[in-house]
Structure formats: C-alpha cells, structure tokens
CSV table of C-alpha atoms in Angstrom, one decimal:
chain,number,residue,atom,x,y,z
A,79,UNK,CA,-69.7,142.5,17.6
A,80,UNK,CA,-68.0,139.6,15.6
A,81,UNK,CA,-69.8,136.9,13.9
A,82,UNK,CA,-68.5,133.6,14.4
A,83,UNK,CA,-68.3,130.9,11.4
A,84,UNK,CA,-68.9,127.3,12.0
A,85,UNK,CA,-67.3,125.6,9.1
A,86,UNK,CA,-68.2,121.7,9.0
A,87,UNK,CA,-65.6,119.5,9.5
A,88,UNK,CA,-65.1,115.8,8.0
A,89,UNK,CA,-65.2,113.2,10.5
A,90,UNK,CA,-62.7,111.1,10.4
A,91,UNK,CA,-63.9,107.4,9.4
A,92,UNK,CA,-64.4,105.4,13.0
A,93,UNK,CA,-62.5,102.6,13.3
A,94,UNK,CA,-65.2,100.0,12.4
A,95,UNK,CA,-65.6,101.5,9.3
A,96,UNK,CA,-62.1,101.8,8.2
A,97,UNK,CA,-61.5,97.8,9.1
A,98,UNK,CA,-64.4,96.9,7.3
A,99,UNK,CA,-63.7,98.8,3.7
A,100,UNK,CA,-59.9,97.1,4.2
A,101,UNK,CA,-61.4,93.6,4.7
A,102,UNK,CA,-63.7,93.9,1.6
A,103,UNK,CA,-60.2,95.4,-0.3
A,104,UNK,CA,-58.1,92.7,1.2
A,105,UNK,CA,-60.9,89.9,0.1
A,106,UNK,CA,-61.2,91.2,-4.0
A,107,UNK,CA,-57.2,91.6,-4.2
A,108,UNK,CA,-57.2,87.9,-2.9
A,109,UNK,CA,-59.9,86.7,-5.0
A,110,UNK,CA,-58.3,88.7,-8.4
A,111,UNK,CA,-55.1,87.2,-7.6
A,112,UNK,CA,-56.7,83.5,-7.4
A,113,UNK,CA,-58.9,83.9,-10.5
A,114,UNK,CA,-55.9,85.6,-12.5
A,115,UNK,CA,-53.0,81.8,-11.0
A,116,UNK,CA,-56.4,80.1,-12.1
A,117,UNK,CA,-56.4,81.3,-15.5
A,118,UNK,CA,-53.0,80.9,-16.3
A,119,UNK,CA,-52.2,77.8,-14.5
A,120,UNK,CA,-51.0,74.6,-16.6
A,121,UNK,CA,-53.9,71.8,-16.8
A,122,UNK,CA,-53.9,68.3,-18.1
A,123,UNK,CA,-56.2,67.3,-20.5
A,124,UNK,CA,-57.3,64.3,-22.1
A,125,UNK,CA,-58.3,63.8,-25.6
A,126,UNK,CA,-60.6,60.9,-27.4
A,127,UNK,CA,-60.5,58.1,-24.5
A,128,UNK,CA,-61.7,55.0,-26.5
A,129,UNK,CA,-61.4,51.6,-25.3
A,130,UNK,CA,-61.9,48.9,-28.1
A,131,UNK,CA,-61.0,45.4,-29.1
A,132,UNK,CA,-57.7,44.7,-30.7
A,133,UNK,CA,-56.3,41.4,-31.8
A,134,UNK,CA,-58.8,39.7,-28.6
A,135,UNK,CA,-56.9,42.4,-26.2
A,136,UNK,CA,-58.4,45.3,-24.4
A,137,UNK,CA,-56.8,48.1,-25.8
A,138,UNK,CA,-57.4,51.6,-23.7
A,139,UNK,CA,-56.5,54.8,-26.4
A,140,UNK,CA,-56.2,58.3,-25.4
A,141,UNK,CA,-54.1,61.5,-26.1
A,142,UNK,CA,-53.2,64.4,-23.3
A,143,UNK,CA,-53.0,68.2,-24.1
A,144,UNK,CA,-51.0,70.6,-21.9
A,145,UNK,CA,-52.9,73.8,-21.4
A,146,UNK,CA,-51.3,76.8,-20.7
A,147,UNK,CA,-47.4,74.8,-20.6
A,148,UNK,CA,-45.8,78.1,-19.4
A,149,UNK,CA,-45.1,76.2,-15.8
A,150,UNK,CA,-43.5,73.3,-17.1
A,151,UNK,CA,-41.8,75.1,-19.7
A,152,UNK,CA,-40.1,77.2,-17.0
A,153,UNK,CA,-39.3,74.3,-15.2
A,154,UNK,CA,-37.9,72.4,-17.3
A,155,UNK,CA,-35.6,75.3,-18.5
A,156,UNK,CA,-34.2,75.8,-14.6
A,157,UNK,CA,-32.6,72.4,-14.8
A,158,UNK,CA,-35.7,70.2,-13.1
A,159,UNK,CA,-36.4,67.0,-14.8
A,160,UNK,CA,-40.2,65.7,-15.1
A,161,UNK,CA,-41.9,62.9,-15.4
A,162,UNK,CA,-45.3,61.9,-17.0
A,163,UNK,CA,-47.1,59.4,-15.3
A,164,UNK,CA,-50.8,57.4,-16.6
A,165,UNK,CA,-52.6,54.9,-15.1
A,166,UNK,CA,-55.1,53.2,-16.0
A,167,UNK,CA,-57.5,50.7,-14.1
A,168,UNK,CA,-60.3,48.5,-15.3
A,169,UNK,CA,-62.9,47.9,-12.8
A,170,UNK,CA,-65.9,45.7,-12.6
A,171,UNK,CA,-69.1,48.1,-11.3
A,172,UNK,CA,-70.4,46.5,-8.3
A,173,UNK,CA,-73.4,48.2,-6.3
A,174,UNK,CA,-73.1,46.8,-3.0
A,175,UNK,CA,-69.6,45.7,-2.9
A,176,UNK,CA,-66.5,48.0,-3.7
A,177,UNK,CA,-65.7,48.1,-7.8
A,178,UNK,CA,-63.4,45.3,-8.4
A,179,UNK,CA,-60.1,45.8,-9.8
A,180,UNK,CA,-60.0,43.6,-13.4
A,181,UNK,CA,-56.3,45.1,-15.2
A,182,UNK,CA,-54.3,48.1,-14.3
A,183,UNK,CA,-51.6,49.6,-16.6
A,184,UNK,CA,-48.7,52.5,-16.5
A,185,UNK,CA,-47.1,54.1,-18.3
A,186,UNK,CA,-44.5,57.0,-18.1
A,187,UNK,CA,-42.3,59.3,-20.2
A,188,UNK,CA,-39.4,62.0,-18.7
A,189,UNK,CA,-39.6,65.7,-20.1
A,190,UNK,CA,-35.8,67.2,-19.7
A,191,UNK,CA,-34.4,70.7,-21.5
A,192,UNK,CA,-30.8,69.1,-23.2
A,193,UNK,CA,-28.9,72.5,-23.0
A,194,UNK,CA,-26.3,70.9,-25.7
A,195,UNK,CA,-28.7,71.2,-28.5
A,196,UNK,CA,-30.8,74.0,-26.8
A,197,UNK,CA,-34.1,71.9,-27.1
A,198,UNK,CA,-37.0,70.0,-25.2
A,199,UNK,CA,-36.3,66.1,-25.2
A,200,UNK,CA,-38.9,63.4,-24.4
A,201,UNK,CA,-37.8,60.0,-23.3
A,202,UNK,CA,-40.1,57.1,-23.9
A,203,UNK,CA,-39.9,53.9,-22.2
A,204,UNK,CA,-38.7,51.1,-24.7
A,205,UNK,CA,-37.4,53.4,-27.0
A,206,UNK,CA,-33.7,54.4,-27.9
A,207,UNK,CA,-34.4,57.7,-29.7
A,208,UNK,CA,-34.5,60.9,-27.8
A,209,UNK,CA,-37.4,62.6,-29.1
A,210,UNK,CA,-36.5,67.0,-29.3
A,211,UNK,CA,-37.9,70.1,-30.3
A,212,UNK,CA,-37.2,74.3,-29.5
A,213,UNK,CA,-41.2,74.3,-28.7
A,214,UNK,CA,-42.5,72.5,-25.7
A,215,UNK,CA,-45.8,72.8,-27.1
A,216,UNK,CA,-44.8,71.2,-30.5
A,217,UNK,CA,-42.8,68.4,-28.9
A,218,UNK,CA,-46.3,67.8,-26.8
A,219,UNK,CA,-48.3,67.7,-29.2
A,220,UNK,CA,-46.4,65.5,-31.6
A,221,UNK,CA,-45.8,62.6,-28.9
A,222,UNK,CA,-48.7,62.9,-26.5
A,223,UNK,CA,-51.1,63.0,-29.3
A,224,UNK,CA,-51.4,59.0,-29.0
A,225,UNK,CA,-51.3,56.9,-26.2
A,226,UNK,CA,-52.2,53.3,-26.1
A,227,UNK,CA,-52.5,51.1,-22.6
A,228,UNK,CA,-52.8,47.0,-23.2
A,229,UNK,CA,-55.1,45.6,-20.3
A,230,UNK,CA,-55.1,42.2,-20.9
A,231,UNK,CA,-57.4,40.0,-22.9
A,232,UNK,CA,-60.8,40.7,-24.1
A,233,UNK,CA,-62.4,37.9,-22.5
A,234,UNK,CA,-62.2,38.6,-19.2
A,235,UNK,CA,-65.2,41.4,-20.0
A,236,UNK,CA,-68.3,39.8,-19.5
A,237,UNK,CA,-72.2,40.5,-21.2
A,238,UNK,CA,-74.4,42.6,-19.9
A,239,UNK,CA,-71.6,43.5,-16.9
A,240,UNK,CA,-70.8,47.2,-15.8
A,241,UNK,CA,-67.7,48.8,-16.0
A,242,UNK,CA,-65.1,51.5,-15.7
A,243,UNK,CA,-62.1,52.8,-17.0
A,244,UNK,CA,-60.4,55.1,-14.7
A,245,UNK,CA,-57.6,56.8,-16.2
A,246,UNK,CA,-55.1,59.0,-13.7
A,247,UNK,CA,-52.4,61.6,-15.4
A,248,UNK,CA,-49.7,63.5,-13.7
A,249,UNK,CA,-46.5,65.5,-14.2
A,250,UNK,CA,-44.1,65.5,-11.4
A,251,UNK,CA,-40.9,65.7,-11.0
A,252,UNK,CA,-38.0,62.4,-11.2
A,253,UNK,CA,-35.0,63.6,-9.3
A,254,UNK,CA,-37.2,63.7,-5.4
A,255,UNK,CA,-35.5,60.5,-3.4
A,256,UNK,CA,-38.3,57.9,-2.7
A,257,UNK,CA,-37.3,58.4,1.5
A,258,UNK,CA,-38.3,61.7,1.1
A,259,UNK,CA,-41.5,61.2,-1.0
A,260,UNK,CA,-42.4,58.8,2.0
A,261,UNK,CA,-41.5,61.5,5.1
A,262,UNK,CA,-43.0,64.3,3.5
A,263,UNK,CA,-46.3,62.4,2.3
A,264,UNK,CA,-48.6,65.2,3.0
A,265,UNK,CA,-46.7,67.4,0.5
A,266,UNK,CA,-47.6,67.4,-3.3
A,267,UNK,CA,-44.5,66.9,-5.7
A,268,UNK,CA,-46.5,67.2,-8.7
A,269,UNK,CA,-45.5,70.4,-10.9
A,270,UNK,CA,-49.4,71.2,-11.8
A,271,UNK,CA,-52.6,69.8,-10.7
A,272,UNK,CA,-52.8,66.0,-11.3
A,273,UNK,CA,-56.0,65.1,-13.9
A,274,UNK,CA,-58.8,61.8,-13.0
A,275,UNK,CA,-61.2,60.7,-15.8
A,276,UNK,CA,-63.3,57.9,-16.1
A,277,UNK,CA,-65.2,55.8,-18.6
A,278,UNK,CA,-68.5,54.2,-17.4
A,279,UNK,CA,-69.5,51.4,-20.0
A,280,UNK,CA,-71.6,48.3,-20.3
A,281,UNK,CA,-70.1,45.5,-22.5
C-alpha cells in the first residue's frame, strides 16, 4: 500500500494581480524619474527686485541667478546660441477694471560658446566688448548680477495709487526664424522654464 504526498504548489499570480503590482512599479519609476529632471533642471531666479527713484525716473533693479546651469551649459557647447530676454511692465492696480499698462521695458543679452578662445561670451546690447569666461557660472554671475530697466518718469506714479511691477525672464534660443516661431506657436522654444515675478506696491 503506497502513501501518496501532496506537496503544495505556488499558484501562479492571476492576471489582476500581476497588472496591478506593474502599474504601481510603472507609476514610482515615472514619479522618480520626474522628481530626479526636477531636481536637476536649470531655473531662473531673481535677486533684490527694488524699484526706486533716480534722477525723477522710475528705475526697476534686479539681478538673475542660473540654478543648476548644466542645460545651458551643454547647449551652448553644441553650437546653439541663446538669448536672455526681461521684461518688465508697470501697471496701475485697478479692482474692477483690467490693471492698466503705465511703462514696459526689455531688455536682452545673447549667451554663445566662441570655440576660438575656448570660452563663454556674453553680448550686451549697446556695448562693443564681448564679455568671456571658461565658467558659465562665473561669466553669470559677474554680468547678471545687476540689471537696471528705466520706465519713464517718476511723476506719472500717483499718491495713495496701487501698483505692480511685473517682471518676465527667459532664455531661449536666437537662431529659430520668426515664420516658424509663428506656425509652430503651440511649441515652447525656450531652453528652460521661463520665470514671472511681481512687485505689488502702494506709492
């Protein structure tokens, strides 16, 4: 007389199961890889926004930090050239009408690598010298540190009125053609995330 020996088997994982623990996988290898672009991606930054009185003009002051200039830096060294674009809008605070627009202001400078003298050169608008340096971050720091936006005179500000100073910053890139800028206008030329701040004041 033989004894038979039942030896439990694993059951295989029904098919319910098995999509669900690769949905749950799928969603933390997404959501590791977002934080982890997140992190690392470049930001613009601004730095000690003042607006103040100079010489009976409105004079808006501001620097910008590049966090985390990796991006650019690589971009620049593959040949594309950049551009750094501000501007800057005074607006009169209206609470049942839409803010009106008092003085707006831009200003731009092109980031390029110059391969001849193996540096990062900044062009500034108005000026003749090339400005250069082997660090990015240097270069940035040196002539971003300081910016200063003239929008108009003084005495269009009135007592006891509400205002704002909205400032917009952006890095994108120069060599796009305008026509296609306008076909493609749902895509985004700008090389990292374009930056909005704004100053709420009462003169």
């Amino acid at each position: 007389m033989s004894a038979e020996q039942s030896v439990p088997s694993s059951k295989p994982w029904s098919s319910m199961t098995r999509f669900y623990f690769q949905s749950v996988l799928l969603c933390l290898l997404v959501f590791f890889g977002i934080s982890t672009q997140t992190a690392s991606a470049s930001t613009l930054k601004l730095k000690n926004l003042v607006l103040d009185n100079q010489a009976g003009s409105i004079m808006a002051r501001f620097g910008i930090e590049l966090k985390a200039d990796t991006e650019v830096e690589e971009a620049l060294l593959s040949g594309i050239r950049l551009k750094l674009d501000c501007e800057a809008k005074l607006l009169k605070n209206k609470s049942l009408w839409p803010d009106s627009e008092i003085a707006s202001k831009s200003y731009s400078n092109k980031l390029f690598f110059d391969s001849l003298s193996n540096k990062f050169a900044l062009e500034k608008p108005g000026v003749d010298k090339i400005f250069k340096n082997k660090s990015l971050t240097i270069l940035l720091r040196d002539e971003w540190k300081t910016m200063i936006l003239d929008l108009g005179p003084w005495a269009t500000l009135q007592r006891g009125e509400k205002y704002k100073l909205r400032l917009k910053v952006r890095i994108d890139q120069t060599d796009i053609p305008q026509w296609l800028k306008s076909t493609l206008f749902f895509w985004s030329w700008d090389v990292i995330p374009s930056a909005t701040y704004q100053l709420d004041f009462t003169y």
